[in-house]
Amino acid sequence: MANLKEIRNRISSVSSTMQITSAMKMVSAAKLKKAQDAITAMRPYADKLTELLQSLSATLDADSGSKFADQREVKKVLLVAITSNRGLAGAFNSNIIKEVTKLTSEKYANQEVSYLAIGKKANDAFKKSNKVISNNSDVYDDLTFDNVAEIAEMLMEKFVDGEFDKIEVVYNKFKNAATQIVMTEQFLPIVPIESDSNVNLDYIFEPSKAEIVEQLIPKSLKTQLYKSIRDSFASEHGARMTAMHKATDNATELRDQLKLTYNKARQAAITNEILEIVGGAEALNN
């Protein structure tokens, strides 16, 4: 059994760790509320915009299709990996890295795959492959639509220029504080939904339907990427809050066990001292 000093040091160390994890949990909980409100308010707009765009795109003639809907033979693929800049969030980052690695080795095993990192953890994971075309970790310093729009514009430009034939985004979708769902969404080219013959699309468009689609596509793509990053941002704080909550509970349990061990060791030491005193007194009497 460890001596009393060692046990006291361990109790002090665990207590300090518990204070840190508890503080991180409270900070993440405060940030989560704001991030959750932002993504909850944004989702209906983003989903409706995407639905409108796909419905209009499905009714366009093949000859009038957008340059962003150009279906080419897939030879070069760009995977946009969205992680966080910091760890201590459970499996939040590792799940994205595993999914991107799986896509690279299985789905796109015969294609040339490159990466665009949003978050330091993604950049750290893939930079050794020398295939990271850009590291946009600083977007979290000021997470605004305008800053994300610059990344989306770069992706659209690279697709139109033929640098990549397909672009996919991998991120954590926020469900609740304890649950994040790994999502893989095709960013480019745009895939129109199958038109429903039962839906009445006999509208008069001003300007033309093709012009409306051309104006909506860039805005929709920027909104789609912004929603993905916002989803990931909320998921990060939810994952960190949950991880720190579990860490605090584990530290509390360990501290209680150490205190029990300390009390047992202290009681055993006291009992031994009493036995030595009684034994010495009896020896003197004899």
XYZ file of C-alpha atoms in Angstrom, residues 143-267:
125
model
C -16.825 32.602 -37.621
C -18.937 34.766 -39.917
C -20.744 34.102 -43.184
C -18.389 36.425 -45.096
C -15.277 34.556 -43.938
C -16.792 31.181 -44.830
C -17.985 32.576 -48.177
C -14.347 33.183 -49.158
C -13.599 29.470 -48.669
C -16.713 28.509 -50.655
C -15.702 30.831 -53.500
C -12.268 29.203 -53.608
C -13.871 25.744 -53.816
C -16.229 26.860 -56.597
C -13.335 28.375 -58.528
C -11.245 25.228 -58.280
C -14.154 23.099 -59.480
C -14.958 25.356 -62.435
C -11.262 25.501 -63.416
C -11.164 21.704 -63.502
C -8.712 21.260 -60.638
C -11.193 18.881 -59.019
C -14.016 16.828 -60.479
C -15.813 16.280 -57.196
C -15.817 18.002 -53.793
C -17.289 16.491 -50.638
C -17.626 17.924 -47.134
C -17.193 15.744 -44.035
C -18.394 17.191 -40.728
C -20.227 16.473 -37.470
C -23.933 17.320 -37.566
C -25.274 18.583 -34.258
C -28.176 16.541 -32.852
C -27.845 17.262 -29.142
C -25.109 17.824 -26.574
C -24.367 14.104 -26.334
C -24.866 13.081 -29.973
C -23.052 14.171 -33.122
C -23.641 12.510 -36.482
C -20.786 12.238 -38.991
C -22.061 13.543 -42.330
C -20.584 13.314 -45.824
C -22.278 15.711 -48.248
C -21.486 16.373 -51.890
C -20.621 20.025 -52.340
C -19.864 20.027 -56.052
C -21.086 19.207 -58.615
C -24.693 19.954 -57.698
C -26.962 16.965 -58.155
C -30.548 18.033 -58.968
C -33.276 16.022 -57.288
C -35.583 13.933 -59.413
C -38.519 16.075 -60.435
C -41.877 14.977 -59.069
C -44.538 14.875 -61.748
C -47.211 15.501 -59.103
C -45.667 18.842 -58.133
C -46.894 21.873 -60.046
C -43.873 23.810 -61.315
C -45.778 25.775 -63.954
C -44.650 29.205 -62.775
C -43.701 32.405 -64.559
C -40.127 33.337 -63.667
C -38.729 36.837 -63.860
C -35.922 36.936 -64.823
C -35.639 33.538 -66.507
C -35.461 30.311 -64.551
C -31.851 29.757 -65.679
C -30.790 33.226 -64.480
C -32.434 32.675 -61.102
C -30.626 29.364 -60.694
C -27.296 30.946 -61.653
C -27.777 33.593 -58.969
C -28.993 31.137 -56.348
C -26.254 28.526 -56.774
C -23.315 30.553 -55.378
C -25.443 31.781 -52.478
C -26.736 28.273 -51.779
C -23.237 26.757 -51.821
C -21.899 29.413 -49.459
C -24.842 28.859 -47.146
C -24.365 25.084 -47.316
C -20.708 25.325 -46.260
C -21.502 27.878 -43.550
C -24.202 25.567 -42.169
C -21.767 22.649 -42.106
C -19.150 24.639 -40.184
C -21.812 25.999 -37.823
C -23.062 22.455 -37.243
C -19.522 21.310 -36.487
C -18.932 24.284 -34.182
C -22.012 23.470 -32.100
C -21.122 19.774 -32.109
C -17.623 20.571 -30.836
C -18.906 22.350 -27.743
C -21.500 19.652 -27.135
C -18.856 16.921 -27.409
C -16.424 18.809 -25.169
C -19.090 19.500 -22.557
C -20.041 15.817 -22.496
C -16.402 14.689 -22.371
C -15.559 17.095 -19.548
C -18.685 16.046 -17.652
C -17.573 12.410 -17.814
C -14.015 13.370 -16.890
C -15.270 15.310 -13.856
C -17.398 12.357 -12.746
C -14.441 9.976 -13.147
C -12.156 12.335 -11.229
C -14.718 12.635 -8.440
C -15.008 8.854 -8.202
C -11.220 8.431 -8.187
C -10.811 11.113 -5.530
C -13.377 9.408 -3.296
C -11.587 6.079 -3.721
C -8.250 7.664 -2.861
C -9.739 9.335 0.231
C -11.085 5.971 1.352
C -7.691 4.378 0.760
C -6.019 7.227 2.636
C -8.350 6.846 5.612
C -7.795 3.085 5.696
C -4.016 3.548 5.530
C -4.142 6.223 8.238
C -6.309 4.047 10.477
